[in-house]
Amino acid sequence: MKRFIYIIAILLPLTTIGQMNDANYQQVVLKTLQLVNDYKSASILTDKRVSRFKNLFESENSRVVNDIPIFNDYKNSISVDEYTKLVRKNFNRLNVTVDVEDILKLSPTSDNSGQISVLIKKTISCQPTPDKFKRSVVYSNGDKDEESIRFSDEFYEVLDIEYNSDYYKISEVRLFKEKGDLVVLTSSVKKGFASKAMLVEDIDFKIKVDGKEILQKGGHFIPINDLQLGWELTIDASESKNKDYLLTKKTYTSADITDNLVPVEFKQPIGFASAIGKFNLNTTTLTINTPDDAATLTNNSSNSFGASFDLDLYALEVLKNKIWILNGIYFRLEYLNHTHDHNINVSKYTYDISSIDPEGMPYIRTVDLTNIDENHQLSFSTLSAGVSAKFGVNNFDLLVSANYGIIQSPSGTYTSSAESINYTGFYNNLFDITIYDNYHDFGTVENVQGSGNLDLNENIDVWTLYFNAQISLNPRLVFFGGVGYTAFQGNIYNKSNDYVNVDFSDDGINNDLRSVNNLPIQTSLKYGSIQLGISYKL
């Protein structure tokens, strides 16, 4: 642009400048450009340049536009003295560039005196020194530091200059056109339970002003200038490359400004809460080991529903450095309600009990049962704790969890039937005679029924292992699905009484089947599962 001004100075016809001759005009333009250059150099306003800056003006009371970015007071003018004091109070220096755009007016009063107005484009960038403009920063390598917020803005200003021979002084600096507000976005992250947000390098997001996208930007400090009255900023971080941070507020107005700053705050989730549904695989739901007779399991169905809570040990800074593709390590709490419904079938079972006949003779009663069919309906909850590790490559996340827990509030009912029960009496002191169906009418009872409550063991340890793939539905919601394995360590049933409750009386035999868990059958729950759920980042 200077080159353009020089050309004007050389080519402008004499008729355009009135009573000035070419030589005088060229001299005025060249000295004006030198004054503008001195103004640019002195405008950085270090300690040594304050006097030089003031000497460019007619007096310390000359009016200048308040273009100091941190005050956002562009509509008002202040004295040169006030201007320099404000700069020295708040900055070590200003970074200033000045480009001449045009000579707007030349009003000579004689060959050597008059007024000239120069249009300049002035850019100011600066870092204020007061503590309120400082922020803690975390760099990508994990180092921490404190940085002053950087402000920058550009202005079209007019320098009104009085000249007389070798006297060239600025009488006023004013805005060429009305200037909108400047705000500086400070993108920061609040980590863990800390109340103070930290600036982080690797955040990127889109910015819209009054619905119109102006730029896609990342970094600590983002100046947006010339905002008009009633402005509204909208932040969109949905496409950010860094998925570890959540935007806590999307829309900002002038009401959100503090010290000319708009804090765009992100949050690093401390973990996530999940709702879980487990659909257990029937082929491995129950294992029965009978020492003498075969037992089978039929009509198996079991499900589990509940919730889990995972705390991110990286976000809480319990752990510091992430390892390769390991994106997170979590402390996990899980609470599940379980329901189990299955039938246990035993084709034949025989056992002996000691008894006394109506004559007072001791004998051993042998009980033979055939085709036992018993339905169990179990209900209990488990509370477990463990560790989860999240692995990620590109957009794929795999969560592996291992938990240890205990059973709580177990309950259950049974409904049992046997096709027949046959009784035999054996007398040790009667020549080892075995009596069949001819002594006090022992006989066979058919279609025996029984029902009641199950006696379940509360001292059971529970181990679980999960493998879940995660898909983000939005920045906060994550859908997951996977497989798991659960093992209950110990016999889930307590053995308490004989299996068949038989009452011999003059009226005959009354039979009441107790649960098959009273047989010497070792039972334990071990099952695989398919699980689905949804997580909400906290």
XYZ file of C-alpha atoms in Angstrom:
538
model
C 0.000 0.000 0.000
C 2.906 2.347 0.660
C 3.916 1.807 -2.917
C 0.458 2.910 -3.979
C 0.763 6.073 -1.876
C 4.123 6.894 -3.427
C 2.594 6.547 -6.892
C -0.195 8.917 -5.865
C 2.375 11.378 -4.593
C 4.198 11.328 -7.929
C 1.279 11.216 -10.358
C -1.427 13.287 -8.651
C -2.031 16.341 -10.917
C -1.283 19.764 -9.601
C -4.933 20.801 -10.054
C -5.935 18.193 -7.445
C -3.851 19.764 -4.705
C -4.796 23.360 -5.322
C -2.183 25.843 -4.339
C 0.462 23.138 -3.600
C 3.163 22.437 -6.134
C 4.310 18.918 -6.922
C 7.438 19.130 -4.810
C 5.587 20.340 -1.737
C 2.908 17.692 -2.136
C 5.412 14.895 -2.481
C 7.279 16.162 0.574
C 4.065 16.250 2.646
C 3.150 12.705 1.625
C 6.619 11.333 2.305
C 6.880 13.003 5.721
C 3.379 11.753 6.544
C 4.387 8.208 5.660
C 7.475 8.578 7.851
C 5.260 9.735 10.728
C 3.006 6.726 10.232
C 6.043 4.468 10.259
C 7.238 6.071 13.500
C 3.742 5.620 14.932
C 3.891 1.900 14.103
C 7.325 1.500 15.712
C 6.444 3.405 18.875
C 3.035 1.734 19.303
C 4.536 -1.354 20.905
C 4.883 0.910 23.953
C 7.708 -0.711 25.810
C 9.185 1.423 28.590
C 11.702 2.990 26.225
C 9.108 3.892 23.604
C 6.451 5.626 25.677
C 8.117 9.036 25.244
C 8.595 8.464 21.531
C 4.927 7.582 21.205
C 3.769 10.694 23.070
C 6.053 12.920 21.001
C 4.203 11.899 17.845
C 1.112 13.780 19.064
C 0.318 17.451 19.449
C -0.029 16.942 23.194
C -0.609 14.287 25.841
C -4.250 15.346 25.796
C -4.758 14.495 22.144
C -7.585 12.019 21.741
C -7.021 8.478 20.487
C -9.414 5.593 19.999
C -9.256 3.108 22.862
C -8.194 0.157 20.708
C -6.687 -1.810 23.601
C -8.350 -5.220 23.014
C -8.886 -6.309 26.616
C -11.235 -3.387 27.328
C -13.570 -3.761 24.345
C -14.218 -0.017 24.542
C -13.693 0.874 20.931
C -16.489 3.459 20.729
C -14.780 5.789 23.164
C -11.640 7.833 22.907
C -9.114 8.614 25.636
C -6.110 10.884 25.950
C -2.680 9.814 24.780
C -1.495 9.914 28.386
C -4.349 7.644 29.549
C -3.706 5.302 26.646
C -0.020 4.807 27.465
C -0.738 4.302 31.177
C -3.341 1.625 30.459
C -0.943 -0.197 28.163
C 1.946 -0.065 30.605
C -0.281 -1.237 33.467
C -1.618 -4.299 31.654
C 1.089 -5.329 29.166
C 4.808 -5.668 28.810
C 4.382 -4.669 25.195
C 1.936 -4.616 22.304
C 2.573 -6.339 18.994
C 1.409 -3.854 16.373
C 1.359 -3.809 12.580
C 0.245 -0.758 10.617
C -0.459 -0.597 6.889
C -1.398 2.574 5.039
C -4.608 2.054 3.073
C -5.283 5.503 1.626
C -4.898 9.255 1.970
C -8.424 10.365 2.708
C -8.032 14.109 2.772
C -5.352 16.712 2.207
C -6.300 20.245 3.248
C -3.359 22.610 2.764
C -3.584 26.100 4.304
C -0.357 27.134 2.561
C 2.500 25.549 0.661
C 4.000 24.263 3.913
C 1.068 23.822 6.300
C -2.304 22.148 6.554
C -4.009 18.943 7.585
C -3.804 15.481 6.144
C -5.866 12.394 7.091
C -4.470 8.906 6.522
C -6.464 5.683 6.603
C -4.524 2.843 8.236
C -5.191 -0.793 8.982
C -3.904 -1.493 12.477
C -3.553 -4.968 13.974
C -2.858 -5.417 17.664
C -2.015 -8.675 19.436
C -1.085 -8.809 23.076
C -0.850 -10.873 26.236
C -1.935 -9.018 29.380
C 0.081 -9.404 32.555
C -2.624 -9.349 35.325
C -3.262 -12.725 36.941
C -6.933 -12.714 35.961
C -5.810 -13.163 32.361
C -3.652 -16.211 33.098
C -4.678 -19.810 32.705
C -3.116 -23.174 33.516
C -2.229 -25.168 30.421
C -1.676 -28.890 29.874
C 0.393 -29.683 26.801
C 0.049 -32.775 24.643
C 3.168 -34.297 26.220
C 1.643 -33.956 29.686
C 3.694 -30.925 30.792
C 1.898 -28.137 32.627
C 2.488 -24.392 32.555
C 0.744 -21.061 32.961
C 0.023 -18.834 29.980
C -1.420 -15.374 29.570
C -4.428 -15.181 27.292
C -3.648 -13.748 23.875
C -5.890 -11.024 22.498
C -5.818 -9.769 18.937
C -7.972 -7.488 16.824
C -7.729 -5.298 13.760
C -8.991 -1.798 13.162
C -9.434 0.674 10.372
C -8.376 3.978 11.901
C -7.803 7.480 10.674
C -4.759 9.495 11.702
C -5.533 13.214 11.536
C -2.194 14.992 11.159
C -1.304 18.663 11.457
C 1.764 19.766 9.547
C 3.763 22.962 9.190
C 7.154 22.818 7.458
C 9.058 20.223 9.498
C 6.338 19.994 12.156
C 4.255 16.836 11.696
C 2.084 15.812 14.648
C -0.951 13.589 15.094
C -3.901 15.585 16.377
C -6.341 12.655 16.713
C -6.716 8.945 16.086
C -10.298 7.886 15.352
C -12.166 4.889 14.001
C -12.875 4.945 10.306
C -16.055 2.919 10.776
C -17.968 1.489 13.711
C -16.280 -1.465 15.331
C -18.030 -4.489 16.881
C -17.058 -6.298 20.078
C -14.057 -8.528 20.487
C -14.327 -11.709 22.515
C -11.684 -14.327 23.120
C -12.783 -17.920 23.464
C -10.734 -19.829 26.002
C -11.182 -23.534 25.411
C -10.498 -25.441 28.578
C -11.107 -28.800 30.210
C -12.262 -29.537 33.731
C -10.736 -32.815 34.852
C -11.917 -35.140 37.584
C -13.393 -33.416 40.616
C -11.265 -30.291 40.166
C -13.071 -26.956 40.232
C -10.532 -25.256 37.983
C -10.463 -25.842 34.244
C -7.178 -26.462 32.460
C -6.360 -25.408 28.916
C -5.622 -28.368 26.648
C -3.911 -28.249 23.278
C -5.742 -30.868 21.248
C -9.358 -29.630 21.200
C -10.966 -28.644 17.922
C -14.484 -27.407 17.256
C -16.629 -25.384 14.866
C -17.779 -21.849 15.634
C -20.910 -20.159 14.323
C -21.779 -16.489 14.759
C -25.512 -15.810 14.545
C -25.990 -19.140 12.796
C -23.245 -18.641 10.210
C -20.140 -20.774 10.449
C -17.067 -18.580 10.445
C -14.199 -20.953 11.076
C -13.117 -24.292 12.405
C -10.614 -23.709 15.105
C -8.687 -25.276 17.927
C -6.263 -24.043 20.515
C -6.168 -22.223 23.815
C -7.225 -18.710 22.805
C -9.494 -17.922 19.869
C -10.218 -14.228 19.189
C -13.449 -13.414 17.356
C -13.821 -9.779 16.455
C -16.378 -7.323 15.166
C -19.352 -8.971 16.852
C -22.484 -6.908 16.441
C -25.086 -6.051 19.068
C -27.105 -9.090 20.174
C -24.505 -11.573 18.933
C -24.712 -15.275 19.658
C -21.949 -17.866 19.381
C -22.675 -21.546 18.859
C -19.994 -24.166 19.490
C -20.108 -27.570 17.803
C -17.613 -30.196 18.960
C -19.438 -33.247 17.593
C -16.744 -33.838 14.972
C -13.794 -33.202 17.248
C -10.899 -35.582 16.807
C -10.543 -35.732 20.576
C -13.446 -37.823 21.908
C -12.212 -37.717 25.509
C -13.828 -34.361 26.248
C -17.477 -33.296 26.451
C -18.732 -29.800 25.665
C -20.687 -28.557 28.692
C -22.354 -25.545 27.034
C -23.052 -24.911 23.359
C -24.491 -21.373 23.105
C -22.917 -18.136 24.369
C -24.054 -14.499 24.353
C -22.732 -11.210 25.698
C -24.077 -12.255 29.110
C -21.343 -14.910 29.256
C -18.472 -12.409 28.938
C -16.133 -11.914 31.875
C -13.136 -9.615 31.316
C -13.777 -9.822 27.593
C -13.496 -13.616 27.735
C -15.947 -16.354 26.866
C -14.927 -19.610 28.578
C -15.773 -22.526 26.284
C -15.543 -25.291 28.826
C -15.173 -28.973 28.176
C -15.289 -31.769 30.701
C -13.294 -34.931 30.852
C -15.771 -37.590 32.023
C -14.863 -39.144 35.362
C -16.470 -42.372 34.213
C -19.826 -43.677 33.091
C -22.990 -45.184 34.470
C -24.506 -48.129 32.596
C -27.786 -49.987 32.425
C -27.153 -53.672 31.712
C -29.242 -56.542 30.412
C -27.745 -60.051 30.351
C -29.327 -62.908 28.484
C -27.678 -66.035 29.771
C -26.845 -68.958 27.553
C -28.926 -71.963 28.594
C -26.360 -74.540 27.604
C -24.139 -73.602 30.509
C -26.540 -72.235 33.089
C -26.365 -75.036 35.678
C -23.977 -77.897 36.340
C -25.174 -80.852 38.432
C -22.842 -83.536 39.744
C -24.608 -86.535 41.255
C -22.448 -89.211 42.864
C -24.761 -92.153 42.146
C -27.538 -91.336 39.732
C -27.740 -89.293 36.584
C -29.404 -85.893 36.690
C -30.319 -83.665 33.789
C -31.323 -80.068 33.391
C -34.244 -78.921 31.207
C -36.273 -75.789 30.450
C -33.456 -73.496 31.375
C -33.940 -69.741 31.301
C -32.047 -67.100 33.227
C -31.582 -63.369 32.891
C -29.846 -60.579 34.731
C -30.579 -56.875 34.809
C -28.918 -54.068 36.684
C -26.453 -51.212 36.582
C -22.748 -50.515 36.823
C -20.632 -47.495 37.603
C -17.095 -47.065 36.248
C -14.622 -44.450 37.528
C -11.857 -43.448 35.105
C -8.545 -43.647 36.954
C -6.854 -41.548 34.256
C -9.421 -38.743 34.499
C -9.076 -38.746 38.287
C -5.290 -38.712 37.809
C -4.859 -41.787 39.969
C -2.946 -43.083 36.956
C -0.894 -40.689 34.849
C 0.452 -41.972 31.548
C -1.662 -43.900 29.077
C -0.133 -46.959 27.481
C -0.342 -47.403 23.717
C -3.917 -48.354 22.754
C -5.070 -48.528 26.390
C -7.464 -45.571 26.496
C -8.796 -46.021 29.992
C -8.568 -48.001 33.211
C -11.654 -47.944 35.407
C -12.633 -48.968 38.899
C -15.955 -50.759 38.462
C -18.958 -51.314 40.739
C -21.811 -53.501 39.520
C -25.201 -54.402 40.954
C -27.348 -57.027 39.201
C -30.633 -58.771 39.885
C -30.725 -62.381 38.682
C -33.633 -64.697 37.951
C -33.212 -68.400 37.183
C -35.954 -70.812 36.127
C -35.067 -74.438 35.394
C -36.145 -78.047 35.888
C -33.983 -80.749 37.438
C -34.760 -84.313 36.332
C -33.524 -87.464 38.142
C -34.640 -90.783 36.586
C -34.041 -92.909 39.694
C -32.831 -92.256 43.196
C -32.491 -94.567 46.210
C -31.584 -93.726 49.768
C -31.855 -95.263 53.287
C -33.124 -93.831 56.549
C -33.182 -95.306 60.075
C -36.655 -95.766 61.558
C -38.680 -97.680 64.209
C -41.755 -99.732 63.349
C -45.038 -99.625 65.355
C -43.811 -102.613 67.410
C -40.842 -100.612 68.532
C -38.366 -102.560 66.413
C -35.537 -100.568 64.761
C -35.079 -101.070 61.068
C -33.648 -99.350 57.979
C -36.183 -98.032 55.509
C -35.058 -97.925 51.888
C -36.792 -95.369 49.651
C -36.785 -95.812 45.854
C -37.958 -92.849 43.750
C -38.498 -92.831 39.999
C -38.775 -89.972 37.510
C -38.256 -86.986 39.779
C -39.081 -83.675 38.053
C -38.565 -80.463 39.991
C -38.900 -76.835 38.922
C -36.717 -74.186 40.583
C -37.307 -70.455 40.474
C -34.415 -68.545 41.987
C -34.003 -64.846 42.619
C -31.020 -63.005 44.094
C -28.788 -60.011 43.568
C -25.026 -59.681 43.289
C -22.798 -56.786 44.277
C -19.342 -56.856 42.750
C -16.285 -54.677 42.257
C -13.479 -54.944 39.769
C -11.346 -53.347 37.104
C -12.162 -52.451 33.496
C -9.711 -51.665 30.734
C -10.685 -49.867 27.523
C -8.727 -50.475 24.348
C -9.219 -48.270 21.327
C -8.006 -48.124 17.749
C -9.466 -45.370 15.589
C -13.224 -45.354 16.291
C -13.408 -48.836 17.803
C -13.422 -49.371 21.578
C -13.287 -52.669 23.462
C -13.988 -52.772 27.192
C -12.692 -55.762 29.169
C -13.931 -56.144 32.759
C -13.163 -58.571 35.577
C -15.258 -58.454 38.766
C -15.440 -60.201 42.123
C -18.615 -60.086 44.213
C -21.029 -61.721 46.616
C -24.626 -62.900 46.560
C -27.249 -60.869 48.385
C -30.812 -61.729 49.451
C -31.153 -65.128 47.746
C -34.619 -66.662 47.627
C -36.309 -69.417 45.694
C -39.243 -71.776 45.422
C -39.607 -75.312 44.147
C -42.430 -77.449 42.767
C -41.572 -81.161 42.728
C -43.157 -84.432 41.613
C -42.153 -88.087 41.496
C -43.823 -90.803 39.443
C -43.612 -93.311 42.314
C -42.015 -94.036 45.657
C -41.352 -97.609 46.776
C -40.493 -98.520 50.384
C -38.481 -101.497 51.690
C -37.758 -102.449 55.319
C -34.503 -104.077 56.424
C -34.005 -105.530 59.953
C -30.437 -105.998 61.055
C -31.459 -108.179 64.026
C -34.001 -110.338 62.145
C -31.626 -112.614 60.216
C -30.988 -109.892 57.633
C -34.487 -110.281 56.206
C -35.686 -107.756 53.681
C -39.454 -107.282 53.601
C -41.304 -106.173 50.478
C -44.853 -104.836 50.635
C -46.046 -107.244 53.339
C -45.259 -105.566 56.614
C -47.477 -102.728 57.808
C -48.462 -102.058 54.187
C -45.236 -100.236 53.080
C -46.130 -100.467 49.401
C -45.710 -97.978 46.561
C -47.065 -94.465 46.358
C -47.611 -92.909 42.925
C -47.680 -89.286 41.674
C -46.157 -87.766 44.770
C -46.087 -83.929 44.875
C -44.282 -81.298 46.895
C -43.639 -77.552 46.942
C -42.120 -74.940 49.198
C -39.257 -72.528 49.686
C -35.678 -73.354 48.814
C -32.893 -73.012 51.331
C -30.136 -71.156 49.472
C -26.553 -70.536 50.446
C -25.639 -66.875 51.009
C -21.894 -67.507 51.295
C -21.205 -67.676 47.582
C -18.409 -65.847 45.741
C -19.142 -64.593 42.242
C -16.592 -64.047 39.467
C -17.457 -62.364 36.169
C -15.557 -61.568 32.994
C -16.931 -59.320 30.214
C -15.869 -58.358 26.687
C -17.912 -55.452 25.302
C -17.670 -53.451 22.086
C -18.761 -49.800 22.359
C -20.414 -47.515 19.802
C -21.009 -43.826 20.552
C -24.561 -42.643 19.841
C -23.684 -39.065 20.741
C -20.963 -37.413 22.853
C -22.513 -38.712 26.081
C -24.418 -41.885 25.192
C -22.631 -45.124 24.323
C -24.290 -48.370 23.247
C -22.428 -51.558 24.060
C -22.817 -55.243 23.437
C -20.704 -58.260 24.129
C -20.260 -61.560 25.868
C -19.575 -62.521 29.448
C -18.906 -65.436 31.742
C -20.126 -65.759 35.346
C -19.140 -68.402 37.879
C -20.675 -68.848 41.342
C -18.096 -70.495 43.583
C -19.757 -73.035 45.934
C -22.950 -75.051 46.264
C -25.868 -72.718 45.858
C -28.234 -75.040 47.758
C -28.110 -75.850 51.458
C -28.905 -79.477 52.301
C -31.153 -79.534 55.335
C -33.519 -82.558 55.603
C -34.419 -85.840 54.020
C -35.801 -85.564 50.568
C -39.152 -87.313 51.287
C -41.148 -86.441 54.388
C -43.081 -89.669 55.112
C -45.640 -90.014 57.917
C -46.576 -93.624 58.723
C -49.887 -93.821 60.553
C -52.854 -96.134 60.913
C -54.516 -94.201 58.093
C -51.724 -95.011 55.659
C -48.612 -93.236 54.325
C -48.590 -89.471 53.803
C -45.794 -88.330 51.480
C -44.450 -84.819 51.043
C -41.573 -84.241 48.622
C -38.967 -81.797 49.752
C -36.643 -80.128 47.252
C -34.131 -82.190 45.349
C -31.497 -79.938 46.859
C -31.727 -82.191 49.914
C -30.274 -85.025 47.900
C -26.478 -85.366 47.859
C -26.294 -83.393 44.616
C -23.595 -80.771 44.197
C -24.893 -77.806 42.226
C -23.154 -74.683 41.036
C -24.095 -71.919 38.632
C -21.773 -71.219 35.736
C -23.029 -69.588 32.602
C -22.054 -67.606 29.592
C -24.128 -64.599 28.579
C -24.857 -62.167 25.823
C -25.227 -58.689 27.238
C -26.502 -55.402 25.885
C -26.631 -52.015 27.512
C -26.267 -48.281 27.305
C -23.769 -46.051 29.110
C -23.955 -42.388 30.030
C -20.696 -40.505 30.438
C -20.502 -38.621 33.727
